[in-house]
């Protein structure tokens, strides 16, 4: 094996995998158990939804802001180090108070730095492997493993030490992620044909096929965000423990790894085929929420959560790759940030506010039935996009770029 690939030492690629494992492990701890932490403080379901909706609201500004500077500086590592450090520091103030208004305020600052971590890590992978023949899924799967194993492993630990000591586990994982961040490649080593310019940056937002992907993606992502926000409370209401919550999150991510590897191997970098698969994935999502509306035990949710690997896993992977085809290389971080708003920004705002109200007043059964219908609308949206953009995806420039990505 050669010492370097595409100008990056092979050890840097190893660190990129380890970093994704630890980073997603830290984010899993927050995403899985923080709602239970708030419930333990006596916060209502509606208030929990509103508090967690702060993150997606802030991400509408934070993601494009940090992506702009990552593209301009061509240094995703620097952005990750800054945001990780700031998120860790600010979160200490969240854990130190039991006052709801103060929690709201400090979480706004936390989400300013936490929300871009997903898309910046994706952009770093894509920029680092460009022109090397390495595949995105082979790196991103380590994030899924970190998410799954951390949720399962720390569920019993948190149940033992108490949910009020969530900060111990969260801080340890964030500090570890920060250490590995200093060992990452910058994400600016690869050669890019386009030169950064403010006018080119604005073109991302008037790219019709890409913005169509974003708008339809919101329909598919809102129910997923609702589930992410309230599944722990749903499990708790059905009599499940913190350990069961951890295993439910383990089930969502552990099989993402083989899904990513299969997609690396068999999914062709063809925009038309990718959109067709989005139709299929959206249909499976609709079935998943229908099953959730009929579950009767906390253990049953764990089994249904296994569908996450072929719903969110495929949606996330295909959308990330499709974004790389539709958006210029020099604005990759911006493109990924905007696409990230579909599953972590706009959808999260709607999920936190509307989802919290529906969970409280309509109940989880009705909530998941509505989610199934909304996702089905997304499937038809992608079917419409498939027919509408068939001619656009015949563009020789775009097809040439797809062939390059596939090499």
Coordinates of C-alpha atoms in Angstrom, one line a residue:
X1 CA 0.0 0.0 0.0
X2 CA 1.4 3.4 -0.9
X3 CA 2.2 5.9 1.8
X4 CA 0.0 8.6 0.2
X5 CA -3.1 8.8 -2.0
X6 CA -3.9 12.0 -3.9
X7 CA -1.3 14.0 -1.9
X8 CA -2.7 12.8 1.5
X9 CA -0.8 10.4 3.8
X10 CA -2.6 7.2 4.3
X11 CA -2.6 7.7 8.1
X12 CA -4.7 10.8 7.5
X13 CA -7.4 8.6 5.9
X14 CA -7.3 6.3 9.0
X15 CA -7.7 9.3 11.3
X16 CA -10.7 10.4 9.1
X17 CA -12.4 7.1 9.8
X18 CA -11.6 7.2 13.5
X19 CA -12.8 10.8 13.8
X20 CA -16.1 10.0 12.1
X21 CA -16.6 7.1 14.6
X22 CA -16.0 9.3 17.6
X23 CA -17.8 12.4 16.3
X24 CA -21.0 10.5 15.5
X25 CA -20.7 8.7 18.8
X26 CA -20.8 12.0 20.6
X27 CA -23.7 13.3 18.5
X28 CA -25.6 10.1 19.1
X29 CA -25.4 10.6 22.9
X30 CA -26.8 14.1 22.5
X31 CA -29.5 13.2 20.0
X32 CA -30.6 10.0 21.8
X33 CA -30.6 11.0 25.5
X34 CA -31.0 14.8 25.7
X35 CA -34.8 14.7 25.3
X36 CA -34.9 12.3 28.3
X37 CA -32.5 14.7 30.1
X38 CA -35.0 17.5 29.6
X39 CA -38.0 15.3 30.6
X40 CA -36.1 14.5 33.8
X41 CA -35.9 18.3 34.5
X42 CA -39.7 18.4 34.2
X43 CA -39.9 20.0 30.8
X44 CA -43.1 19.2 28.8
X45 CA -43.2 17.5 25.4
X46 CA -44.2 20.7 23.7
X47 CA -41.4 22.6 25.3
X48 CA -38.9 19.8 24.5
X49 CA -40.0 20.0 20.9
X50 CA -39.7 23.8 20.9
X51 CA -36.2 23.6 22.6
X52 CA -34.9 21.1 20.1
X53 CA -36.4 23.0 17.2
X54 CA -33.9 25.8 18.1
X55 CA -31.1 23.7 16.5
X56 CA -32.7 23.5 13.1
X57 CA -33.7 27.2 13.2
X58 CA -30.1 28.1 13.9
X59 CA -28.8 25.7 11.3
X60 CA -30.6 27.6 8.6
X61 CA -28.0 30.3 9.2
X62 CA -25.1 28.4 10.7
X63 CA -24.7 25.7 8.0
X64 CA -24.4 28.1 5.0
X65 CA -22.2 30.5 7.1
X66 CA -19.6 27.8 8.1
X67 CA -19.8 26.2 4.6
X68 CA -19.1 29.6 3.0
X69 CA -15.8 29.9 5.0
X70 CA -14.9 26.3 4.5
X71 CA -15.2 26.7 0.7
X72 CA -13.4 30.1 0.8
X73 CA -10.5 28.9 3.0
X74 CA -10.6 25.4 1.5
X75 CA -10.0 24.1 5.0
X76 CA -12.8 21.9 6.5
X77 CA -10.5 20.8 9.3
X78 CA -10.2 24.3 10.7
X79 CA -13.9 24.8 10.7
X80 CA -14.4 21.4 12.5
X81 CA -11.9 22.3 15.2
X82 CA -13.5 25.7 15.8
X83 CA -17.0 24.4 15.9
X84 CA -16.2 21.4 18.0
X85 CA -14.4 23.5 20.6
X86 CA -17.1 26.1 20.8
X87 CA -19.9 23.5 21.0
X88 CA -18.2 21.7 23.9
X89 CA -17.6 24.9 25.8
X90 CA -21.2 26.2 25.3
X91 CA -22.8 22.9 26.3
X92 CA -21.3 23.1 29.7
X93 CA -23.5 26.1 30.4
X94 CA -26.5 24.1 29.3
X95 CA -25.7 21.3 31.8
X96 CA -25.1 23.8 34.6
X97 CA -28.7 25.3 34.6
X98 CA -32.2 24.0 35.2
X99 CA -33.8 27.2 34.1
X100 CA -35.8 26.7 30.8
X101 CA -35.3 30.2 29.4
X102 CA -31.5 29.9 30.1
X103 CA -31.5 26.5 28.4
X104 CA -33.2 28.0 25.4
X105 CA -30.6 30.8 25.1
X106 CA -27.5 28.6 25.6
X107 CA -28.8 25.9 23.2
X108 CA -29.1 28.6 20.5
X109 CA -25.4 29.2 20.9
X110 CA -24.6 25.5 21.0
X111 CA -26.5 24.7 17.8
X112 CA -24.6 27.5 16.0
X113 CA -21.5 25.3 16.3
X114 CA -23.0 21.8 16.5
X115 CA -25.3 21.9 13.4
X116 CA -22.5 22.2 10.8
X117 CA -20.5 19.2 12.2
X118 CA -22.4 16.6 10.0
X119 CA -22.1 18.5 6.7
X120 CA -18.5 19.6 7.3
X121 CA -17.4 16.1 8.1
X122 CA -19.1 14.9 4.9
X123 CA -17.4 17.7 2.8
X124 CA -14.1 16.8 4.3
X125 CA -14.5 13.2 3.2
X126 CA -15.5 14.1 -0.3
X127 CA -12.8 16.7 -0.7
X128 CA -10.1 14.4 0.7
X129 CA -11.0 11.4 -1.6
X130 CA -11.5 13.4 -4.8
X131 CA -9.6 11.8 -7.6
X132 CA -8.3 8.9 -5.5
X133 CA -10.7 6.1 -6.4
X134 CA -11.8 5.9 -2.7
X135 CA -15.5 5.7 -1.9
X136 CA -17.5 8.0 0.3
X137 CA -19.4 5.1 2.0
X138 CA -16.2 3.4 3.1
X139 CA -15.5 6.4 5.4
X140 CA -19.1 7.5 6.3
X141 CA -19.9 4.0 7.6
X142 CA -17.5 4.6 10.5
X143 CA -19.9 7.4 11.6
X144 CA -22.8 4.9 11.5
X145 CA -20.8 2.4 13.6
X146 CA -19.9 5.1 16.1
X147 CA -23.5 6.2 16.3
X148 CA -24.8 2.7 16.8
X149 CA -22.2 1.3 19.2
X150 CA -22.1 4.5 21.4
X151 CA -25.9 4.6 21.8
X152 CA -26.0 0.9 22.7
X153 CA -23.0 1.0 25.0
X154 CA -23.8 4.2 26.9
X155 CA -27.5 3.5 27.3
X156 CA -26.8 1.1 30.3
X157 CA -24.1 3.5 31.6
X158 CA -26.4 6.5 31.6
X159 CA -29.1 4.3 33.2
X160 CA -26.6 3.5 36.0
X161 CA -25.1 6.9 36.6
X162 CA -28.4 8.7 36.1
X163 CA -29.6 10.8 33.2
X164 CA -28.8 14.0 35.2
X165 CA -25.1 13.1 34.7
X166 CA -25.4 12.9 30.9
X167 CA -22.6 15.6 30.7
X168 CA -20.0 13.1 31.8
X169 CA -20.4 10.8 28.7
X170 CA -21.1 13.7 26.3
X171 CA -18.0 15.7 27.3
X172 CA -15.7 12.7 27.2
X173 CA -16.7 11.8 23.6
X174 CA -16.6 15.5 22.4
X175 CA -13.1 15.9 23.8
X176 CA -11.9 12.7 22.1
X177 CA -13.4 13.9 18.8
X178 CA -11.5 17.2 19.2
X179 CA -8.2 15.4 19.7
X180 CA -8.6 13.5 16.5
X181 CA -9.8 16.6 14.6
X182 CA -6.2 18.0 14.8
X183 CA -4.9 14.9 13.0
X184 CA -7.3 15.2 10.0
X185 CA -6.4 16.4 6.4
X186 CA -7.5 19.9 5.7
X187 CA -9.9 19.0 2.9
X188 CA -8.2 21.5 0.6
X189 CA -5.4 19.2 -0.8
X190 CA -7.3 18.0 -3.9
X191 CA -7.2 19.9 -7.2
X192 CA -10.5 21.7 -8.1
X193 CA -11.1 23.2 -11.5
X194 CA -13.3 26.0 -10.3
X195 CA -12.1 29.1 -8.4
X196 CA -14.1 30.4 -5.5
X197 CA -16.1 33.5 -6.1
X198 CA -19.1 35.2 -4.4
X199 CA -21.0 35.1 -7.7
X200 CA -20.4 31.4 -8.1
X201 CA -21.4 30.9 -4.5
X202 CA -24.8 32.4 -5.2
X203 CA -25.3 30.1 -8.2
X204 CA -25.8 27.2 -5.8
X205 CA -29.1 28.7 -4.7
X206 CA -30.5 29.2 -8.2
X207 CA -29.5 25.7 -9.3
X208 CA -33.0 24.4 -10.2
X209 CA -32.4 20.6 -10.1
X210 CA -30.5 20.9 -6.8
X211 CA -33.2 23.1 -5.2
X212 CA -35.9 20.7 -6.4
X213 CA -34.0 18.0 -4.6
X214 CA -33.9 20.1 -1.4
X215 CA -37.6 21.1 -1.5
X216 CA -38.9 17.5 -2.1
X217 CA -36.4 16.2 0.4
X218 CA -38.0 18.3 3.2
X219 CA -41.2 16.2 2.8
X220 CA -39.3 13.0 3.4
X221 CA -37.1 14.4 6.2
X222 CA -39.8 16.0 8.4
X223 CA -41.2 12.7 9.6
X224 CA -37.7 11.3 10.1
X225 CA -36.9 14.4 12.3
X226 CA -40.1 13.9 14.3
X227 CA -39.1 10.3 15.0
X228 CA -35.6 11.3 16.0
X229 CA -36.9 13.9 18.4
X230 CA -39.7 11.9 20.1
X231 CA -38.8 8.2 19.7
X232 CA -37.0 8.1 23.1
X233 CA -40.1 9.6 24.8
X234 CA -42.4 7.2 22.9
X235 CA -40.3 4.3 24.1
X236 CA -40.4 5.6 27.7
X237 CA -44.2 6.1 27.5
X238 CA -44.5 2.4 26.5
X239 CA -42.5 1.4 29.6
X240 CA -39.0 1.1 28.0
X241 CA -35.8 1.9 29.9
X242 CA -32.8 4.0 28.9
X243 CA -31.2 0.8 27.8
X244 CA -34.0 0.1 25.4
X245 CA -33.7 3.6 24.0
X246 CA -30.0 2.9 23.4
X247 CA -30.7 -0.3 21.6
X248 CA -33.4 1.4 19.5
X249 CA -30.8 3.9 18.3
X250 CA -28.3 1.0 17.8
X251 CA -30.8 -0.6 15.5
X252 CA -31.1 2.5 13.4
X253 CA -27.4 2.7 12.6
X254 CA -25.6 -0.6 12.9
X255 CA -26.8 -1.9 9.5
X256 CA -26.0 1.4 7.7
X257 CA -22.4 0.3 7.3
X258 CA -23.2 -2.6 4.9
X259 CA -25.8 -0.4 3.2
X260 CA -23.1 2.2 2.5
X261 CA -20.7 -0.5 1.2
X262 CA -23.3 -1.9 -1.1
X263 CA -24.2 1.5 -2.4
X264 CA -20.5 2.2 -3.0
X265 CA -20.2 -1.0 -5.0
X266 CA -23.5 -1.1 -7.0
X267 CA -25.0 2.5 -7.2
X268 CA -23.9 4.0 -10.5
X269 CA -23.2 7.8 -10.4
X270 CA -26.1 8.5 -12.7
X271 CA -28.5 11.3 -11.6
X272 CA -31.4 9.7 -13.2
X273 CA -30.9 6.4 -11.4
X274 CA -30.3 8.1 -8.1
X275 CA -33.6 10.0 -8.3
X276 CA -35.4 6.7 -9.2
X277 CA -33.9 5.2 -6.0
X278 CA -35.1 8.2 -4.0
X279 CA -38.7 7.2 -5.0
X280 CA -38.2 3.7 -3.7
X281 CA -36.6 4.9 -0.5
X282 CA -39.4 7.3 0.2
X283 CA -41.9 4.5 -0.3
X284 CA -40.1 2.4 2.3
X285 CA -40.0 5.4 4.7
X286 CA -43.8 5.7 4.4
X287 CA -44.2 2.0 5.3
X288 CA -41.8 2.4 8.3
X289 CA -44.0 5.2 9.8
X290 CA -47.2 3.2 9.2
X291 CA -45.6 0.3 11.2
X292 CA -44.6 2.7 14.0
X293 CA -48.3 3.8 14.2
X294 CA -49.3 0.3 15.1
X295 CA -46.6 -0.8 17.5
X296 CA -47.7 -1.9 21.0
X297 CA -44.5 -2.5 22.9
X298 CA -41.2 -0.7 23.4
X299 CA -39.3 -3.8 22.1
X300 CA -41.3 -3.6 18.9
X301 CA -39.9 -0.2 18.1
X302 CA -36.4 -1.6 18.2
X303 CA -37.2 -4.0 15.4
X304 CA -38.9 -1.3 13.3
X305 CA -35.9 0.9 13.8
X306 CA -33.9 -1.6 11.8
X307 CA -35.5 -0.1 8.7
X308 CA -33.5 3.1 9.3
X309 CA -30.5 1.6 7.5
X310 CA -32.4 1.4 4.2
X311 CA -34.5 4.5 4.6
X312 CA -32.3 7.2 6.1
X313 CA -29.1 5.4 5.2
X314 CA -29.9 5.3 1.5
X315 CA -31.6 8.7 1.5
X316 CA -28.6 10.3 3.1
X317 CA -26.0 8.6 0.9
X318 CA -27.8 9.1 -2.4
X319 CA -28.6 12.7 -1.7
X320 CA -25.0 13.4 -0.7
X321 CA -23.7 11.9 -3.9
X322 CA -26.3 13.6 -6.0
X323 CA -25.5 16.9 -4.5
X324 CA -21.8 16.4 -5.4
X325 CA -23.0 15.9 -9.1
X326 CA -25.3 18.9 -9.2
X327 CA -23.1 21.4 -7.4
X328 CA -19.7 22.7 -8.5
X329 CA -16.7 21.2 -6.7
X330 CA -15.5 24.6 -5.4
X331 CA -18.8 25.0 -3.5
X332 CA -19.1 21.5 -2.3
X333 CA -19.3 22.5 1.4
X334 CA -22.1 24.9 0.6
X335 CA -24.0 22.3 -1.4
X336 CA -23.7 19.8 1.3
X337 CA -24.8 22.4 3.9
X338 CA -27.9 23.3 1.9
X339 CA -28.8 19.6 1.4
X340 CA -28.2 19.1 5.1
X341 CA -30.9 21.6 5.8
X342 CA -33.5 19.0 4.4
X343 CA -32.7 16.5 7.1
X344 CA -31.4 18.7 9.9
X345 CA -32.6 22.2 9.4
X346 CA -35.9 23.1 7.9
X347 CA -37.4 19.7 8.6
X348 CA -36.1 19.9 12.2
X349 CA -37.9 23.2 12.8
X350 CA -41.2 21.7 11.5
X351 CA -40.7 18.5 13.4
X352 CA -39.9 20.2 16.7
X353 CA -42.8 22.6 16.7
X354 CA -45.6 20.7 14.8
X355 CA -44.3 17.3 15.9
X356 CA -44.3 18.4 19.6
X357 CA -47.9 19.7 19.4
X358 CA -49.1 16.5 17.6
X359 CA -47.4 14.2 20.0
X360 CA -48.9 16.0 22.9
X361 CA -52.5 16.5 21.7
X362 CA -53.0 13.9 18.9
X363 CA -50.9 11.1 20.3
X364 CA -48.1 9.1 18.7
X365 CA -50.4 6.8 16.7
X366 CA -52.0 9.7 14.8
X367 CA -48.6 11.4 14.5
X368 CA -47.0 8.5 12.8
X369 CA -50.0 8.0 10.4
X370 CA -49.7 11.6 9.3
X371 CA -45.9 11.1 8.9
X372 CA -46.6 8.1 6.6
X373 CA -48.8 10.2 4.4
X374 CA -46.4 13.2 4.2
X375 CA -43.5 10.8 3.2
X376 CA -45.7 9.3 0.5
X377 CA -46.2 12.8 -0.9
X378 CA -42.4 13.0 -1.0
X379 CA -42.2 9.8 -3.0
X380 CA -44.6 11.2 -5.6
X381 CA -42.5 14.4 -5.5
X382 CA -39.4 12.5 -6.5
X383 CA -41.4 10.6 -9.1
X384 CA -42.4 14.0 -10.6
X385 CA -38.8 15.2 -10.4
X386 CA -37.7 12.0 -12.3
X387 CA -39.9 12.9 -15.2
X388 CA -39.3 16.6 -15.1
X389 CA -35.6 16.5 -15.1
X390 CA -35.0 13.6 -17.4
X391 CA -33.8 16.0 -20.2
X392 CA -31.7 18.0 -17.8
X393 CA -29.8 14.9 -16.7
X394 CA -28.8 14.3 -20.3
X395 CA -26.5 17.3 -20.1
X396 CA -23.0 16.1 -21.4
X397 CA -21.2 18.2 -18.8
X398 CA -23.1 16.7 -15.9
X399 CA -22.7 13.2 -17.4
X400 CA -19.0 13.7 -17.7
X401 CA -18.8 14.8 -14.1
X402 CA -20.8 11.6 -13.1
X403 CA -18.3 9.5 -14.9
X404 CA -15.4 11.2 -13.1
X405 CA -17.0 10.6 -9.7
X406 CA -17.6 7.0 -10.6
X407 CA -13.9 6.3 -11.3

